[in-house]
mmCIF file of C-alpha atoms in Angstrom:
data_model
loop_
_atom_site.group_PDB
_atom_site.id
_atom_site.type_symbol
_atom_site.label_atom_id
_atom_site.label_comp_id
_atom_site.label_asym_id
_atom_site.label_seq_id
_atom_site.Cartn_x
_atom_site.Cartn_y
_atom_site.Cartn_z
ATOM 1 C CA MET A 286 -11.315 33.518 90.638
ATOM 2 C CA THR A 287 -10.066 30.873 88.108
ATOM 3 C CA ALA A 288 -12.432 29.249 85.587
ATOM 4 C CA HIS A 289 -13.697 25.928 86.431
ATOM 5 C CA PRO A 290 -13.703 23.474 83.702
ATOM 6 C CA GLN A 291 -17.660 23.858 83.290
ATOM 7 C CA HIS A 292 -17.783 27.418 81.773
ATOM 8 C CA ALA A 293 -15.977 26.276 78.206
ATOM 9 C CA GLN A 294 -19.443 24.330 78.012
ATOM 10 C CA PHE A 295 -22.066 27.497 77.965
ATOM 11 C CA LYS A 296 -22.621 29.235 74.970
ATOM 12 C CA THR A 297 -25.204 32.034 74.523
ATOM 13 C CA PRO A 298 -26.991 30.602 72.092
ATOM 14 C CA ILE A 299 -28.453 33.769 70.316
ATOM 15 C CA THR A 300 -26.708 36.952 69.145
ATOM 16 C CA GLY A 301 -27.362 39.827 71.775
ATOM 17 C CA GLN A 302 -28.863 37.967 74.581
ATOM 18 C CA LYS A 303 -27.149 38.194 77.826
ATOM 19 C CA ALA A 304 -26.035 35.740 80.377
ATOM 20 C CA VAL A 305 -26.379 36.308 83.837
ATOM 21 C CA ASN A 306 -26.431 34.363 87.534
ATOM 22 C CA LEU A 307 -29.000 34.412 90.067
ATOM 23 C CA ALA A 308 -28.602 34.521 93.733
ATOM 24 C CA LEU A 309 -31.427 34.313 95.294
ATOM 25 C CA GLN A 310 -32.224 35.253 99.654
ATOM 26 C CA GLY A 311 -34.647 32.988 101.552
ATOM 27 C CA GLY A 312 -37.079 34.929 104.015
ATOM 28 C CA GLY A 313 -40.281 32.915 104.043
ATOM 29 C CA ALA A 314 -43.653 34.293 102.826
ATOM 30 C CA HIS A 315 -40.899 37.071 101.783
ATOM 31 C CA GLY A 316 -40.167 34.782 99.140
ATOM 32 C CA ALA A 317 -42.884 36.264 97.357
ATOM 33 C CA PHE A 318 -40.657 38.970 96.554
ATOM 34 C CA THR A 319 -38.407 37.170 94.698
ATOM 35 C CA TRP A 320 -41.161 35.475 92.687
ATOM 36 C CA GLY A 321 -42.218 39.015 91.387
ATOM 37 C CA VAL A 322 -38.758 39.754 90.065
ATOM 38 C CA LEU A 323 -38.458 36.086 88.727
ATOM 39 C CA ASP A 324 -41.814 37.002 86.852
ATOM 40 C CA ARG A 325 -40.691 39.807 85.228
ATOM 41 C CA LEU A 326 -37.281 38.456 84.342
ATOM 42 C CA LEU A 327 -38.731 35.568 82.604
ATOM 43 C CA GLU A 328 -40.285 38.157 79.847
ATOM 44 C CA GLU A 329 -36.886 39.312 79.154
ATOM 45 C CA ASP A 330 -36.328 37.604 76.308
ATOM 46 C CA GLN A 331 -32.754 39.220 75.962
ATOM 47 C CA LEU A 332 -31.579 38.055 79.358
ATOM 48 C CA ILE A 333 -30.894 34.338 79.647
ATOM 49 C CA ILE A 334 -30.427 32.769 83.406
ATOM 50 C CA GLU A 335 -27.074 30.217 83.172
ATOM 51 C CA GLY A 336 -27.131 29.422 87.075
ATOM 52 C CA ILE A 337 -29.107 30.248 90.289
ATOM 53 C CA THR A 338 -28.031 29.695 93.966
ATOM 54 C CA ALA A 339 -30.307 29.885 96.454
ATOM 55 C CA THR A 340 -31.205 29.401 100.010
ATOM 56 C CA SER A 341 -34.565 28.763 101.885
ATOM 57 C CA ALA A 342 -37.516 30.439 100.086
ATOM 58 C CA GLY A 343 -34.824 31.300 97.430
ATOM 59 C CA SER A 344 -34.069 27.032 96.843
ATOM 60 C CA ILE A 345 -37.842 26.505 96.245
ATOM 61 C CA ASN A 346 -38.438 29.702 94.086
ATOM 62 C CA ALA A 347 -35.441 28.195 92.512
ATOM 63 C CA VAL A 348 -36.692 24.728 91.697
ATOM 64 C CA VAL A 349 -40.232 25.731 90.720
ATOM 65 C CA LEU A 350 -38.398 28.302 88.313
ATOM 66 C CA ALA A 351 -36.172 25.445 86.862
ATOM 67 C CA TYR A 352 -39.132 22.672 86.366
ATOM 68 C CA GLY A 353 -40.920 25.306 84.817
ATOM 69 C CA LEU A 354 -38.478 26.207 82.342
ATOM 70 C CA ALA A 355 -38.036 22.411 81.403
ATOM 71 C CA VAL A 356 -41.338 21.332 80.748
ATOM 72 C CA GLY A 357 -43.106 24.981 79.588
ATOM 73 C CA GLY A 358 -39.837 27.313 78.683
ATOM 74 C CA ARG A 359 -40.536 31.307 80.334
ATOM 75 C CA GLU A 360 -44.226 30.813 80.554
ATOM 76 C CA GLY A 361 -44.289 27.616 81.761
ATOM 77 C CA ALA A 362 -41.741 28.829 84.771
ATOM 78 C CA LYS A 363 -44.323 31.912 84.987
ATOM 79 C CA HIS A 364 -47.429 29.413 85.601
ATOM 80 C CA ALA A 365 -45.244 27.050 87.864
ATOM 81 C CA LEU A 366 -44.185 29.674 89.994
ATOM 82 C CA ALA A 367 -47.867 31.669 90.321
ATOM 83 C CA LEU A 368 -49.284 28.006 90.810
ATOM 84 C CA PHE A 369 -46.855 26.732 93.904
ATOM 85 C CA TRP A 370 -47.443 30.341 95.624
ATOM 86 C CA ARG A 371 -50.931 29.820 95.149
ATOM 87 C CA ARG A 372 -51.094 26.495 96.578
ATOM 88 C CA MET A 373 -48.762 27.422 99.499
ATOM 89 C CA SER A 374 -50.919 30.464 100.533
ATOM 90 C CA ALA A 375 -53.747 28.058 100.827
ATOM 91 C CA LEU A 376 -51.419 25.747 102.707
ATOM 92 C CA MET A 377 -50.643 28.266 104.866
ATOM 93 C CA THR A 378 -53.851 30.220 105.499
ATOM 94 C CA SER A 379 -55.233 26.633 106.394
ATOM 95 C CA GLY A 380 -53.070 26.509 110.002
ATOM 96 C CA ILE A 381 -53.664 28.306 113.339
ATOM 97 C CA VAL A 382 -51.277 31.097 112.904
ATOM 98 C CA GLN A 383 -53.331 33.599 111.007
ATOM 99 C CA PRO A 384 -53.534 37.002 111.036
ATOM 100 C CA SER A 385 -56.376 38.565 113.851
ATOM 101 C CA MET A 386 -58.458 41.252 113.262
ATOM 102 C CA LEU A 387 -55.783 43.804 115.114
ATOM 103 C CA ASP A 388 -53.258 42.675 112.405
ATOM 104 C CA LYS A 389 -55.825 43.455 109.387
ATOM 105 C CA LEU A 390 -56.663 46.887 111.052
ATOM 106 C CA SER A 391 -52.786 47.388 111.394
ATOM 107 C CA GLY A 392 -52.255 47.514 107.914
ATOM 108 C CA ASN A 393 -48.485 46.338 108.028
ATOM 109 C CA PHE A 394 -49.493 42.477 107.466
ATOM 110 C CA GLY A 395 -47.419 41.257 110.556
ATOM 111 C CA LEU A 396 -49.283 38.658 113.048
ATOM 112 C CA ASP A 397 -48.152 40.308 116.604
ATOM 113 C CA TYR A 398 -51.519 40.034 117.639
ATOM 114 C CA SER A 399 -52.239 36.859 116.605
ATOM 115 C CA PRO A 400 -53.168 33.792 119.444
ATOM 116 C CA GLY A 401 -52.263 31.346 117.098
ATOM 117 C CA TYR A 402 -48.569 32.558 116.144
ATOM 118 C CA HIS A 403 -48.398 33.284 119.750
ATOM 119 C CA PHE A 404 -49.402 29.972 120.685
ATOM 120 C CA ILE A 405 -46.440 28.549 118.580
ATOM 121 C CA ASN A 406 -43.962 30.671 119.763
ATOM 122 C CA MET A 407 -44.625 29.137 123.155
ATOM 123 C CA LEU A 408 -45.234 25.973 122.598
ATOM 124 C CA CYS A 409 -41.795 25.907 120.638
ATOM 125 C CA GLN A 410 -39.751 27.423 123.637
ATOM 126 C CA PHE A 411 -40.273 24.182 125.613
ATOM 127 C CA LEU A 412 -41.285 21.602 123.160
ATOM 128 C CA SER A 413 -38.896 20.203 119.948
ATOM 129 C CA PRO A 414 -40.517 19.260 116.682
ATOM 130 C CA TYR A 415 -39.534 16.119 117.370
ATOM 131 C CA GLN A 416 -42.431 16.150 120.405
ATOM 132 C CA LEU A 417 -44.530 18.266 118.835
ATOM 133 C CA ASN A 418 -44.721 16.216 115.445
ATOM 134 C CA PRO A 419 -42.958 12.789 116.281
ATOM 135 C CA PHE A 420 -44.259 11.149 112.492
ATOM 136 C CA ASN A 421 -42.489 14.329 111.114
ATOM 137 C CA LEU A 422 -45.308 15.104 108.814
ATOM 138 C CA ASN A 423 -44.943 18.084 106.570
ATOM 139 C CA PRO A 424 -46.907 19.571 104.106
ATOM 140 C CA LEU A 425 -44.645 21.553 102.404
ATOM 141 C CA LYS A 426 -42.716 18.299 100.902
ATOM 142 C CA ASP A 427 -46.116 17.140 100.187
ATOM 143 C CA LEU A 428 -46.985 20.516 97.988
ATOM 144 C CA ILE A 429 -43.444 20.813 96.596
ATOM 145 C CA GLU A 430 -43.768 16.901 95.127
ATOM 146 C CA GLU A 431 -47.392 17.878 93.949
ATOM 147 C CA ILE A 432 -46.053 20.472 91.878
ATOM 148 C CA VAL A 433 -42.561 19.694 90.913
ATOM 149 C CA ASP A 434 -41.375 16.454 88.940
ATOM 150 C CA PHE A 435 -37.335 16.133 90.849
ATOM 151 C CA ASP A 436 -36.947 13.506 88.230
ATOM 152 C CA CYS A 437 -37.513 16.308 84.980
ATOM 153 C CA VAL A 438 -35.149 18.592 87.777
ATOM 154 C CA ARG A 439 -32.287 16.315 87.947
ATOM 155 C CA LYS A 440 -32.605 15.835 83.764
ATOM 156 C CA GLN A 441 -32.791 19.410 82.563
ATOM 157 C CA LYS A 442 -30.539 21.521 81.155
ATOM 158 C CA ALA A 443 -32.087 25.127 80.813
ATOM 159 C CA VAL A 444 -30.692 26.057 84.227
ATOM 160 C CA LYS A 445 -27.869 25.112 86.763
ATOM 161 C CA LEU A 446 -28.983 24.840 90.310
ATOM 162 C CA PHE A 447 -26.874 25.126 93.593
ATOM 163 C CA LEU A 448 -29.112 25.267 96.977
ATOM 164 C CA CYS A 449 -27.281 25.833 100.141
ATOM 165 C CA ALA A 450 -28.117 23.846 103.449
ATOM 166 C CA THR A 451 -26.500 23.611 106.782
ATOM 167 C CA ASN A 452 -24.931 20.723 108.133
ATOM 168 C CA VAL A 453 -25.858 20.689 111.455
ATOM 169 C CA ARG A 454 -23.110 17.920 112.351
ATOM 170 C CA LYS A 455 -20.333 20.333 110.750
ATOM 171 C CA CYS A 456 -20.963 23.793 110.964
ATOM 172 C CA LYS A 457 -20.399 23.695 107.524
ATOM 173 C CA VAL A 458 -21.777 24.508 104.093
ATOM 174 C CA GLU A 459 -23.247 22.004 102.146
ATOM 175 C CA VAL A 460 -24.110 23.180 98.136
ATOM 176 C CA PHE A 461 -26.302 20.731 96.747
ATOM 177 C CA HIS A 462 -26.438 20.430 92.482
ATOM 178 C CA GLY A 463 -29.306 20.470 90.499
ATOM 179 C CA LYS A 464 -28.350 16.617 89.392
ATOM 180 C CA GLU A 465 -29.175 15.174 92.375
ATOM 181 C CA LEU A 466 -32.308 17.073 93.848
ATOM 182 C CA THR A 467 -35.237 15.675 95.212
ATOM 183 C CA ALA A 468 -37.905 16.970 97.580
ATOM 184 C CA ASP A 469 -35.562 16.505 100.440
ATOM 185 C CA HIS A 470 -33.173 18.677 99.486
ATOM 186 C CA VAL A 471 -35.170 21.821 99.011
ATOM 187 C CA LEU A 472 -36.485 20.750 102.431
ATOM 188 C CA ALA A 473 -32.837 20.719 103.320
ATOM 189 C CA SER A 474 -32.082 24.319 102.707
ATOM 190 C CA SER A 475 -35.528 25.785 104.024
ATOM 191 C CA CYS A 476 -35.538 23.486 107.623
ATOM 192 C CA LEU A 477 -36.631 25.922 110.100
ATOM 193 C CA GLN A 478 -35.144 24.392 113.141
ATOM 194 C CA PHE A 479 -37.667 24.747 115.751
ATOM 195 C CA LEU A 480 -40.552 23.889 113.106
ATOM 196 C CA MET A 481 -39.501 20.671 111.719
ATOM 197 C CA HIS A 482 -37.083 17.844 112.263
ATOM 198 C CA ALA A 483 -33.608 18.299 110.693
ATOM 199 C CA VAL A 484 -33.471 16.867 107.317
ATOM 200 C CA GLU A 485 -31.863 13.786 107.154
ATOM 201 C CA ILE A 486 -29.448 12.818 103.620
ATOM 202 C CA ALA A 487 -27.045 10.277 103.224
ATOM 203 C CA GLY A 488 -26.477 10.463 106.546
ATOM 204 C CA GLU A 489 -26.162 13.787 107.457
ATOM 205 C CA ARG A 490 -28.864 16.110 108.783
ATOM 206 C CA TYR A 491 -29.407 19.894 107.562
ATOM 207 C CA TRP A 492 -31.379 23.111 108.436
ATOM 208 C CA ASP A 493 -31.850 26.086 106.924
ATOM 209 C CA GLY A 494 -29.204 27.226 104.561
ATOM 210 C CA GLY A 495 -29.211 30.744 105.347
ATOM 211 C CA PHE A 496 -26.982 30.379 108.969
ATOM 212 C CA ILE A 497 -24.198 29.700 106.761
ATOM 213 C CA GLY A 498 -25.008 31.292 103.117
ATOM 214 C CA ASN A 499 -27.576 33.442 102.126
ATOM 215 C CA PRO A 500 -27.239 32.210 99.423
ATOM 216 C CA PRO A 501 -23.376 31.210 98.791
ATOM 217 C CA LEU A 502 -22.055 32.909 95.621
ATOM 218 C CA PHE A 503 -18.871 30.391 95.050
ATOM 219 C CA PRO A 504 -20.826 28.171 92.785
ATOM 220 C CA LEU A 505 -21.615 30.715 90.499
ATOM 221 C CA ILE A 506 -17.923 32.445 90.575
ATOM 222 C CA TYR A 507 -16.478 28.950 89.904
ATOM 223 C CA GLU A 508 -19.207 26.669 88.224
ATOM 224 C CA CYS A 509 -20.948 29.506 85.408
ATOM 225 C CA GLU A 510 -19.159 31.217 83.004
ATOM 226 C CA ALA A 511 -21.429 34.448 83.223
ATOM 227 C CA ARG A 512 -19.871 37.019 85.189
ATOM 228 C CA ASP A 513 -23.117 38.934 86.279
ATOM 229 C CA ILE A 514 -24.743 38.071 89.338
ATOM 230 C CA VAL A 515 -28.150 39.099 90.152
ATOM 231 C CA LEU A 516 -28.531 39.070 93.733
ATOM 232 C CA VAL A 517 -32.480 38.910 94.965
ATOM 233 C CA GLN A 518 -31.829 40.459 98.219
ATOM 234 C CA VAL A 519 -35.146 40.097 100.700
ATOM 235 C CA THR A 520 -33.455 40.415 104.131
ATOM 236 C CA PRO A 521 -32.323 43.871 104.914
ATOM 237 C CA THR A 522 -28.693 44.823 105.529
ATOM 238 C CA GLU A 523 -29.249 48.315 106.936
ATOM 239 C CA ARG A 524 -31.687 49.425 109.321
ATOM 240 C CA SER A 525 -32.458 53.444 110.164
ATOM 241 C CA ASP A 526 -32.769 52.574 114.178
ATOM 242 C CA CYS A 527 -31.748 50.483 116.744
ATOM 243 C CA PRO A 528 -34.361 47.938 117.793
ATOM 244 C CA VAL A 529 -35.450 48.330 121.227
ATOM 245 C CA SER A 530 -38.509 45.840 121.658
ATOM 246 C CA ALA A 531 -37.353 42.054 122.525
ATOM 247 C CA ASN A 532 -39.143 40.817 119.313
ATOM 248 C CA SER A 533 -37.076 43.811 117.583
ATOM 249 C CA ILE A 534 -34.050 42.512 118.756
ATOM 250 C CA LEU A 535 -34.624 39.089 117.553
ATOM 251 C CA GLY A 536 -35.798 40.095 114.429
ATOM 252 C CA ARG A 537 -32.325 42.411 113.757
ATOM 253 C CA MET A 538 -30.150 39.179 115.324
ATOM 254 C CA GLN A 539 -31.550 37.236 112.757
ATOM 255 C CA GLU A 540 -31.465 39.493 109.965
ATOM 256 C CA VAL A 541 -27.406 39.973 110.997
ATOM 257 C CA SER A 542 -26.784 36.523 111.060
ATOM 258 C CA VAL A 543 -27.871 35.433 108.071
ATOM 259 C CA ASN A 544 -26.615 38.188 106.121
ATOM 260 C CA SER A 545 -23.230 37.918 107.474
ATOM 261 C CA SER A 546 -22.017 35.248 105.014
ATOM 262 C CA LEU A 547 -23.171 36.768 102.448
ATOM 263 C CA MET A 548 -21.673 40.553 103.435
ATOM 264 C CA ARG A 549 -18.239 38.640 103.751
ATOM 265 C CA GLU A 550 -18.203 36.864 100.391
ATOM 266 C CA MET A 551 -18.970 39.857 98.737
ATOM 267 C CA ARG A 552 -15.940 41.641 100.351
ATOM 268 C CA ALA A 553 -13.926 38.943 99.198
ATOM 269 C CA VAL A 554 -15.553 39.878 95.263
ATOM 270 C CA ALA A 555 -14.720 43.068 95.727
ATOM 271 C CA PHE A 556 -11.000 42.760 97.021
ATOM 272 C CA VAL A 557 -10.631 39.979 93.868
ATOM 273 C CA ASN A 558 -12.152 42.346 91.619
ATOM 274 C CA LYS A 559 -9.876 45.418 92.913
ATOM 275 C CA LEU A 560 -6.598 42.963 92.385
ATOM 276 C CA ILE A 561 -7.890 42.434 88.304
ATOM 277 C CA ASP A 562 -8.404 46.151 87.835
ATOM 278 C CA GLN A 563 -5.047 47.090 89.472
ATOM 279 C CA GLY A 564 -2.954 44.045 86.880
ATOM 280 C CA ARG A 565 -1.947 42.442 90.421
ATOM 281 C CA MET A 566 -3.811 39.388 89.191
ATOM 282 C CA THR A 567 -3.580 37.445 86.443
ATOM 283 C CA GLY A 568 -5.981 34.870 84.826
ATOM 284 C CA GLY A 569 -8.800 35.472 87.199
ATOM 285 C CA LYS A 570 -12.278 36.113 86.472
ATOM 286 C CA GLN A 571 -13.886 39.463 87.562
ATOM 287 C CA ILE A 572 -17.157 39.426 89.027
ATOM 288 C CA LEU A 573 -20.000 42.303 88.141
ATOM 289 C CA VAL A 574 -22.597 42.327 90.689
ATOM 290 C CA HIS A 575 -26.215 43.937 90.403
ATOM 291 C CA VAL A 576 -28.828 43.882 93.663
ATOM 292 C CA ILE A 577 -32.487 43.868 92.892
ATOM 293 C CA GLU A 578 -33.761 44.463 96.806
ATOM 294 C CA ALA A 579 -36.421 45.269 99.243
ATOM 295 C CA GLU A 580 -35.047 46.372 101.941
ATOM 296 C CA ASP A 581 -37.209 49.647 102.196
ATOM 297 C CA ALA A 582 -40.221 47.511 101.674
ATOM 298 C CA ILE A 583 -39.274 44.437 103.851
ATOM 299 C CA GLY A 584 -37.989 46.679 106.695
ATOM 300 C CA GLU A 585 -41.102 48.167 107.494
ATOM 301 C CA LEU A 586 -43.116 44.651 107.905
ATOM 302 C CA PRO A 587 -42.600 42.968 111.411
ATOM 303 C CA ASN A 588 -40.206 39.984 111.962
ATOM 304 C CA SER A 589 -43.813 38.111 112.613
ATOM 305 C CA SER A 590 -44.777 38.593 108.545
ATOM 306 C CA ARG A 591 -42.678 36.257 107.575
ATOM 307 C CA LEU A 592 -45.094 33.599 108.589
ATOM 308 C CA ASN A 593 -48.444 35.558 107.146
ATOM 309 C CA GLY A 594 -49.301 33.395 104.062
ATOM 310 C CA GLY A 595 -52.065 35.479 103.012
ATOM 311 C CA TRP A 596 -53.228 36.192 99.675
ATOM 312 C CA ASP A 597 -53.117 39.461 99.594
ATOM 313 C CA PHE A 598 -49.887 39.533 101.504
ATOM 314 C CA LEU A 599 -48.048 37.281 99.097
ATOM 315 C CA LEU A 600 -49.632 39.245 95.960
ATOM 316 C CA HIS A 601 -48.553 42.847 97.739
ATOM 317 C CA LEU A 602 -45.016 41.283 97.853
ATOM 318 C CA TYR A 603 -45.001 39.896 94.587
ATOM 319 C CA ASP A 604 -46.141 43.789 92.895
ATOM 320 C CA ILE A 605 -43.630 44.634 94.304
ATOM 321 C CA GLY A 606 -40.645 42.741 93.343
ATOM 322 C CA ARG A 607 -42.135 43.105 89.703
ATOM 323 C CA ARG A 608 -42.068 46.982 90.331
ATOM 324 C CA ARG A 609 -38.138 46.664 91.218
ATOM 325 C CA SER A 610 -37.353 43.882 88.549
ATOM 326 C CA GLU A 611 -38.693 46.454 86.418
ATOM 327 C CA HIS A 612 -37.001 49.393 87.704
ATOM 328 C CA TRP A 613 -33.215 47.517 87.732
ATOM 329 C CA LEU A 614 -33.735 46.280 84.595
ATOM 330 C CA ALA A 615 -34.600 49.867 82.688
ATOM 331 C CA SER A 616 -31.423 51.329 84.415
ATOM 332 C CA ASN A 617 -29.176 48.436 84.034
ATOM 333 C CA ARG A 618 -29.971 46.569 81.082
ATOM 334 C CA SER A 619 -26.738 47.788 78.877
ATOM 335 C CA ARG A 620 -23.956 47.497 82.225
ATOM 336 C CA LEU A 621 -24.979 43.889 82.307
ATOM 337 C CA GLY A 622 -21.491 41.891 80.955
ATOM 338 C CA VAL A 623 -19.703 45.449 80.773
ATOM 339 C CA GLU A 624 -19.769 46.712 84.728
ATOM 340 C CA SER A 625 -21.020 46.433 88.230
ATOM 341 C CA SER A 626 -24.513 48.399 88.889
ATOM 342 C CA VAL A 627 -24.014 48.201 92.684
ATOM 343 C CA ASP A 628 -20.960 49.897 94.605
ATOM 344 C CA LEU A 629 -19.827 47.169 96.445
ATOM 345 C CA GLN A 630 -17.583 49.508 98.467
ATOM 346 C CA THR A 631 -20.366 51.204 99.627
ATOM 347 C CA LYS A 632 -22.632 48.497 100.119
ATOM 348 C CA TYR A 633 -21.051 45.929 101.831
ATOM 349 C CA LEU A 634 -17.367 46.873 103.050
#
């Protein structure tokens, strides 16, 4: 993992501060957990975010954060994130996919008894988004463009951005860089293929980046100076039992699929780090990996909760994110720049 020419350009501005890179997973409404994590990290004055690689809901969080930093510093970023998720909740709760009384009584934030949720699922079995939405109306795009000034995002230098999407035709990962970003690039990274038209950019069409990078780590390794990568992991890699119902099987299939590329990259990082430790590779860049995760909390939720935009649910995830971030900081501040705080061999190999 050799240095990229950009590395020499990055300077930590104040002695004592530590620079990190963030890797933000997707997960629909579960991205509110990442909002909570970011909200707490932004309060850490000694922590500088150099770069962010992100997919799907992670990409939305990343772009909103970068815009907020550009126009109002850390407080501006906290405000922009809170505004986006509040408005996102209002948007999601204005549709037909709402929790039923039985869902509310269950207390698990799912939509398993929601008539609207099952109606949409049934339609998607027989009709594509091109048939259901021939004019390609997308309220999410309208909301993102209302919240974020992309001209400002493209010009900002507060943080390097790398958004991941899947090239439908080529089956390849596409990483969009901060200086080129528009709302379409964010939508491409978060395009749910059964609910949205594939997003066309420069003659290519894109689906959600989670298929092929959730998120990709290589942009942080090759295009950033900081060695520390903090992965905000939303999608569970481990489950305590084997799924047996149709919905749980489909949900686990999705989790395995979107985590597969991350697992491979983590194995590669562990392998190269080992070669460097053994002195068998010179001139390489050892990567220090940290994880702030919600595996246990998310693992208790039904897969349908990804589409639950209820404000109480989003605040529930936000609160968990803040607490997990606080705990991670208390335990691992001193390890930044020194060593990984996660055992890659145990977790990913």
